[in-house]
Short mmCIF file of C-alpha atoms in Angstrom, two decimals:
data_model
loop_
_atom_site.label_atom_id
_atom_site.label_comp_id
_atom_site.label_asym_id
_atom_site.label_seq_id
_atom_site.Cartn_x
_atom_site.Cartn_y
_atom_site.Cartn_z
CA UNK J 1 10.82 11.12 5.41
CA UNK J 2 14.17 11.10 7.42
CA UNK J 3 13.05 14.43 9.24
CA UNK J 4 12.97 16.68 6.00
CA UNK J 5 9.71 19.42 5.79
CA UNK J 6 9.62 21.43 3.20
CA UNK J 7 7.20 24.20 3.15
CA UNK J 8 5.27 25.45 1.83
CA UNK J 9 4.12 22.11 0.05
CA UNK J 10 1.81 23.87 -2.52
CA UNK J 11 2.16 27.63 -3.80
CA UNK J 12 0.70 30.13 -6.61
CA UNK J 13 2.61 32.82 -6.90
CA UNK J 14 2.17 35.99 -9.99
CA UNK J 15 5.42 36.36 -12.38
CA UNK J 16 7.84 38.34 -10.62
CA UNK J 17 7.13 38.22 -7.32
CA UNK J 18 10.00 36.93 -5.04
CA UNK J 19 9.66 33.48 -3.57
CA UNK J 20 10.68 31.92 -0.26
CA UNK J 21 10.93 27.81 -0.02
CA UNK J 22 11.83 26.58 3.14
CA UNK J 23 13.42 23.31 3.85
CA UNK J 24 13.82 22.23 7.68
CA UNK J 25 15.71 18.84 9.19
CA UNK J 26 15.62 17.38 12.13
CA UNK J 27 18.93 15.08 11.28
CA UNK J 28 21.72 17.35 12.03
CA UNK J 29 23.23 16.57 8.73
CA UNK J 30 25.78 18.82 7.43
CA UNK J 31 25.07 19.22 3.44
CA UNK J 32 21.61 20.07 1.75
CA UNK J 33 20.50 20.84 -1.18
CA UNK J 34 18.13 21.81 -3.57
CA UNK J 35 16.68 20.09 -6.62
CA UNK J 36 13.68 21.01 -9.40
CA UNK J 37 11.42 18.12 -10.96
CA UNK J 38 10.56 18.56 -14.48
CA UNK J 39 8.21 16.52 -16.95
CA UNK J 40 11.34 15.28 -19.17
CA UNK J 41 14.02 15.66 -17.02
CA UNK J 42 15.56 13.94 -14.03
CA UNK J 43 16.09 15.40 -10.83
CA UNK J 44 18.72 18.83 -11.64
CA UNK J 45 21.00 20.22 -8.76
CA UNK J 46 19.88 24.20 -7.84
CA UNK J 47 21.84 25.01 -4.96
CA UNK J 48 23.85 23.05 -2.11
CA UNK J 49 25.22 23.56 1.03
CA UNK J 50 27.81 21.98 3.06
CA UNK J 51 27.44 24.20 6.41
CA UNK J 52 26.40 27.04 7.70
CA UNK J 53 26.92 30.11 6.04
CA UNK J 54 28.60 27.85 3.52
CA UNK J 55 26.86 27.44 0.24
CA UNK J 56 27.83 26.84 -3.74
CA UNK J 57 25.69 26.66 -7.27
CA UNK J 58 24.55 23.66 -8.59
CA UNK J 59 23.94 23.21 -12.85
CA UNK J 60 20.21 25.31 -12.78
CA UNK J 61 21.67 28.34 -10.17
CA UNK J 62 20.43 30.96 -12.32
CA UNK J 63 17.39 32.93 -11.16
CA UNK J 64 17.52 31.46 -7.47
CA UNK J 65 19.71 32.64 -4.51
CA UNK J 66 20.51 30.22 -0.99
CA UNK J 67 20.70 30.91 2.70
CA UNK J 68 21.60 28.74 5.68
CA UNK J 69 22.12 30.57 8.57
CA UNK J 70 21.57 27.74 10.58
CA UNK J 71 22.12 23.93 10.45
CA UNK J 72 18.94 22.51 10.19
CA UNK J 73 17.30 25.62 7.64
CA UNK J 74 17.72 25.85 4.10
CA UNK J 75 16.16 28.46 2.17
CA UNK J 76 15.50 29.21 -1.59
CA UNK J 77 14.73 32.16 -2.98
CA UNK J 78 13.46 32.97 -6.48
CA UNK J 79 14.33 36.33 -6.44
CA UNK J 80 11.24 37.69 -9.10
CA UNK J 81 9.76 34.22 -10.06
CA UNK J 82 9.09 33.41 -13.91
CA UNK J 83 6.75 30.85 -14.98
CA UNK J 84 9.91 28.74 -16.43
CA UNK J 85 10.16 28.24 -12.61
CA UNK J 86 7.04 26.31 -12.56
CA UNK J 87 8.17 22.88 -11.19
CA UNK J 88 8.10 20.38 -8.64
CA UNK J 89 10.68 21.77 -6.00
CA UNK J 90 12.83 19.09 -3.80
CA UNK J 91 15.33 19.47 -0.75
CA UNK J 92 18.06 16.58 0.01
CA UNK J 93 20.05 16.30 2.80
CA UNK J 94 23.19 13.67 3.98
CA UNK J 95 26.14 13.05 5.91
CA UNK J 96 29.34 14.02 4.91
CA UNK J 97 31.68 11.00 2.95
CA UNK J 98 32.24 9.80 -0.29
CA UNK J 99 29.38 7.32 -0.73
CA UNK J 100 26.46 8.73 1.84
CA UNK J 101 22.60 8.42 1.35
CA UNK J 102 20.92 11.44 0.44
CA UNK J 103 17.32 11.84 1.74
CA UNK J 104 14.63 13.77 0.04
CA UNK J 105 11.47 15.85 1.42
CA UNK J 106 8.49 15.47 0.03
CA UNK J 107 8.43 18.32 -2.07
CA UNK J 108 6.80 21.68 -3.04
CA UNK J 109 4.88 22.35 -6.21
CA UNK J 110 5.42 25.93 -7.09
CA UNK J 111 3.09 27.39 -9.93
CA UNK J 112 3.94 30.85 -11.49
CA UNK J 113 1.36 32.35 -13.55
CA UNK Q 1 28.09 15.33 -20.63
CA UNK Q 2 27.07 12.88 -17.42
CA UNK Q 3 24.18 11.01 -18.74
CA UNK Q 4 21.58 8.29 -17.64
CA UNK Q 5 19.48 6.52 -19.91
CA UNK Q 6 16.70 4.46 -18.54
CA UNK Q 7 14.08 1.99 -20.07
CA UNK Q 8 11.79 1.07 -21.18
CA UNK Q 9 10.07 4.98 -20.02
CA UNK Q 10 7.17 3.23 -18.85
CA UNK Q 11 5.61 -0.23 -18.28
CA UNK Q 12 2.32 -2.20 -17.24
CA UNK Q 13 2.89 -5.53 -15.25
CA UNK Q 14 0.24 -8.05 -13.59
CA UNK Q 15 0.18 -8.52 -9.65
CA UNK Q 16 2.63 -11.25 -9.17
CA UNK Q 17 4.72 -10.85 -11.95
CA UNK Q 18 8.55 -9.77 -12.52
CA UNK Q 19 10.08 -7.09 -14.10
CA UNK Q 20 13.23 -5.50 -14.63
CA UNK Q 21 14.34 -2.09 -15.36
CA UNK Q 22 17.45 -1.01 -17.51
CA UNK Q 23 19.75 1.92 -16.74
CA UNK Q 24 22.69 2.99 -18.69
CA UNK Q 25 25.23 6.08 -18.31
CA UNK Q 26 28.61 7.61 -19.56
CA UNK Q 27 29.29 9.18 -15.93
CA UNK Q 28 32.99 9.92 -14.95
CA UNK Q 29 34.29 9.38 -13.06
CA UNK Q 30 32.31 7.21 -11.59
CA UNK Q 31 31.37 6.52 -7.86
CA UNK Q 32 28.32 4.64 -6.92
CA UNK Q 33 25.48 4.16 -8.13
CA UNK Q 34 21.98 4.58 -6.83
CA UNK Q 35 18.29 3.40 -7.22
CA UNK Q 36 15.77 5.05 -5.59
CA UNK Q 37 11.74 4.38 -5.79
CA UNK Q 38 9.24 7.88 -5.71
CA UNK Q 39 5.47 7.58 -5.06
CA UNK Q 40 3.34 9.81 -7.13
CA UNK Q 41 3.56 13.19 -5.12
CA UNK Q 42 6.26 12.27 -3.10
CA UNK Q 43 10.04 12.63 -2.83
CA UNK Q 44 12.61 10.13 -3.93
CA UNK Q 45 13.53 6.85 -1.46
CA UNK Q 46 16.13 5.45 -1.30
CA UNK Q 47 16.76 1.56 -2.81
CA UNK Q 48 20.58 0.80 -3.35
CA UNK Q 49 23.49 2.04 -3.33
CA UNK Q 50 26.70 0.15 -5.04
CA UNK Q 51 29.78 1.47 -5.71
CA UNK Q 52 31.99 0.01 -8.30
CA UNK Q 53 33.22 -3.29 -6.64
CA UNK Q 54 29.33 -4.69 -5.75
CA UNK Q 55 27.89 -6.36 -8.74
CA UNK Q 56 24.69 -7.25 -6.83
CA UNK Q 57 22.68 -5.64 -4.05
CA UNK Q 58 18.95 -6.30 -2.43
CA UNK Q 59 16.63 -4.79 -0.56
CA UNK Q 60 13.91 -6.97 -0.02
CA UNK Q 61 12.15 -7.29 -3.60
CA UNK Q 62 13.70 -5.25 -5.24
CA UNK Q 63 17.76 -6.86 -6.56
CA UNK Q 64 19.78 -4.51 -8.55
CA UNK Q 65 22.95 -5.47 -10.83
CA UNK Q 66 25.73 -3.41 -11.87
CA UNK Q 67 28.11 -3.90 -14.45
CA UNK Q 68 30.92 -1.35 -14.44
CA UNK Q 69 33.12 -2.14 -17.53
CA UNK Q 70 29.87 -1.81 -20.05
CA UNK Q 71 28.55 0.66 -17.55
CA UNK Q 72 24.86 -0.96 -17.38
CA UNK Q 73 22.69 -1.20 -13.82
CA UNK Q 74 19.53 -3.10 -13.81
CA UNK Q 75 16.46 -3.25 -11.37
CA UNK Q 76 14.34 -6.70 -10.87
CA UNK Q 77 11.28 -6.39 -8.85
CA UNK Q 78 10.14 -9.80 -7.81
CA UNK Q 79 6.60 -11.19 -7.29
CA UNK Q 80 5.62 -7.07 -7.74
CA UNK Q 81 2.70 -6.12 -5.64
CA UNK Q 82 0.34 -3.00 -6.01
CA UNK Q 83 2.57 -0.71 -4.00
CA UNK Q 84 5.76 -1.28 -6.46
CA UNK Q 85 3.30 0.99 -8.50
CA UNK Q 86 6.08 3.86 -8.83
CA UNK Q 87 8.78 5.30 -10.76
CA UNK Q 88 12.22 4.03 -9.88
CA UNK Q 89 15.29 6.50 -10.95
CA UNK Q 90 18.67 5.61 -11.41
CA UNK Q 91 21.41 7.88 -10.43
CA UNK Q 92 25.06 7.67 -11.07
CA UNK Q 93 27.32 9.94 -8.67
CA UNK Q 94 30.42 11.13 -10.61
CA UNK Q 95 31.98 12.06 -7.14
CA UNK Q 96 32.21 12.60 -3.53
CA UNK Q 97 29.62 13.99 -1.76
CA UNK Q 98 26.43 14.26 -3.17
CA UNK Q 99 26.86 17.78 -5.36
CA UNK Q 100 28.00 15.71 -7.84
CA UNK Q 101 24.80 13.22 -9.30
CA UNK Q 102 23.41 12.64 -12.12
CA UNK Q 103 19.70 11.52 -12.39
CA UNK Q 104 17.49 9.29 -15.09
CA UNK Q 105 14.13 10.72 -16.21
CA UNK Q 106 12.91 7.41 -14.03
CA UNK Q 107 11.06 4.25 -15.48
CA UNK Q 108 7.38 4.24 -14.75
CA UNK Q 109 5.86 1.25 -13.32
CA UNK Q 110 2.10 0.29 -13.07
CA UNK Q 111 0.74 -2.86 -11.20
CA UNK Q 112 -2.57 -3.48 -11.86
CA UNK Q 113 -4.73 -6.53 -10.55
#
């Protein structure tokens, strides 16, 4: 899986409690990001980053907050989780360049109840 | 609104057997376009990648098509073994970078003996 780990790969978690998901690479790639899963939907941008320190919101921001205080971390924070939250929770990274791969961990099912 | 439409939503096929997959989107402006292949509890692989001048690309069994003026991709899986067993997405990137994509709901593919 291109040296993505996302953890932690299964969590239960009470409605609003704050929530940490991290994402680590091995790749040295500059930009990562964050994407939900949903039954009925295709893959929908959270949160990206394209270096340190350097982050932006993708179409679903609200409700979740980004770090990456260093290259190969990328953290995502529900900041008091709600069980619309519930999903399937994925982490991309690539290069830099107009057409460039992106590579996917293998996910982390988050359940709010 | 960037959209991709993919069908048929799901299929069965026999061992051996072909199939191809449909993908259609109004994404602009458009830069490549992507297949990727995810196993039932696991991220998103890569497949293709063709930009706007590639009509054709393969990757072992799997050949995908792109027609840019009537904005259609397709996905043939030849001789399909028990592993193609999957669902296969199509994203269009409307951009540089990878901020910027736009993802089918997937097509659902079953191989059974």
């Amino acid at each position: 899986d291109a040296g993505i780990t996302q953890s932690p790969r299964h969590k239960v978690t009470e409605t609003g409690t704050p929530v940490t998901l991290r994402c680590h690479q091995t790749e040295n790639h500059r930009y990562m990001y964050w994407y939900r899963q949903d039954p009925g939907h295709g893959l929908r941008l959270i949160h990206y980053s394209y270096g340190v320190k350097d982050t932006d919101k993708g179409e679903v921001s609200d409700g979740y907050s980004v770090s990456r205080s260093k290259t190969e971390d990328f953290l995502l924070t529900l900041e008091s989780a709600t069980s619309s939250q519930t999903s399937v929770y994925f982490c991309a990274i690539s290069e830099g360049g107009a057409v460039t791969e992106a590579f996917f961990g293998q996910g982390t099912r988050l359940t709010v109840v | 609104k960037n959209q991709v439409e993919q069908s048929p939503q799901s299929l069965i096929i026999l061992e051996g057997k072909n199939c191809t997959l449909q993908c259609n989107y109004t994404v602009s402006p458009f830069s490549n376009l992507r297949w990727y292949k995810q196993d039932t509890g696991r991220g998103p692989v890569s497949l293709t990648i063709m930009t706007f001048s590639e009509n054709t690309k393969s990757n072992g069994r799997y050949t995908a098509t792109l027609d840019a003026d009537t904005k259609q991709s397709s996905l043939h899986i030849t001789a399909s073994q028990l592993s193609d067993s999957a669902s296969y997405i199509c994203v269009v990137s409307a951009g540089y970078g990878n901020n910027r994509l736009a993802f089918g709901k997937g097509n659902q593919v079953v191989v059974i003996p």
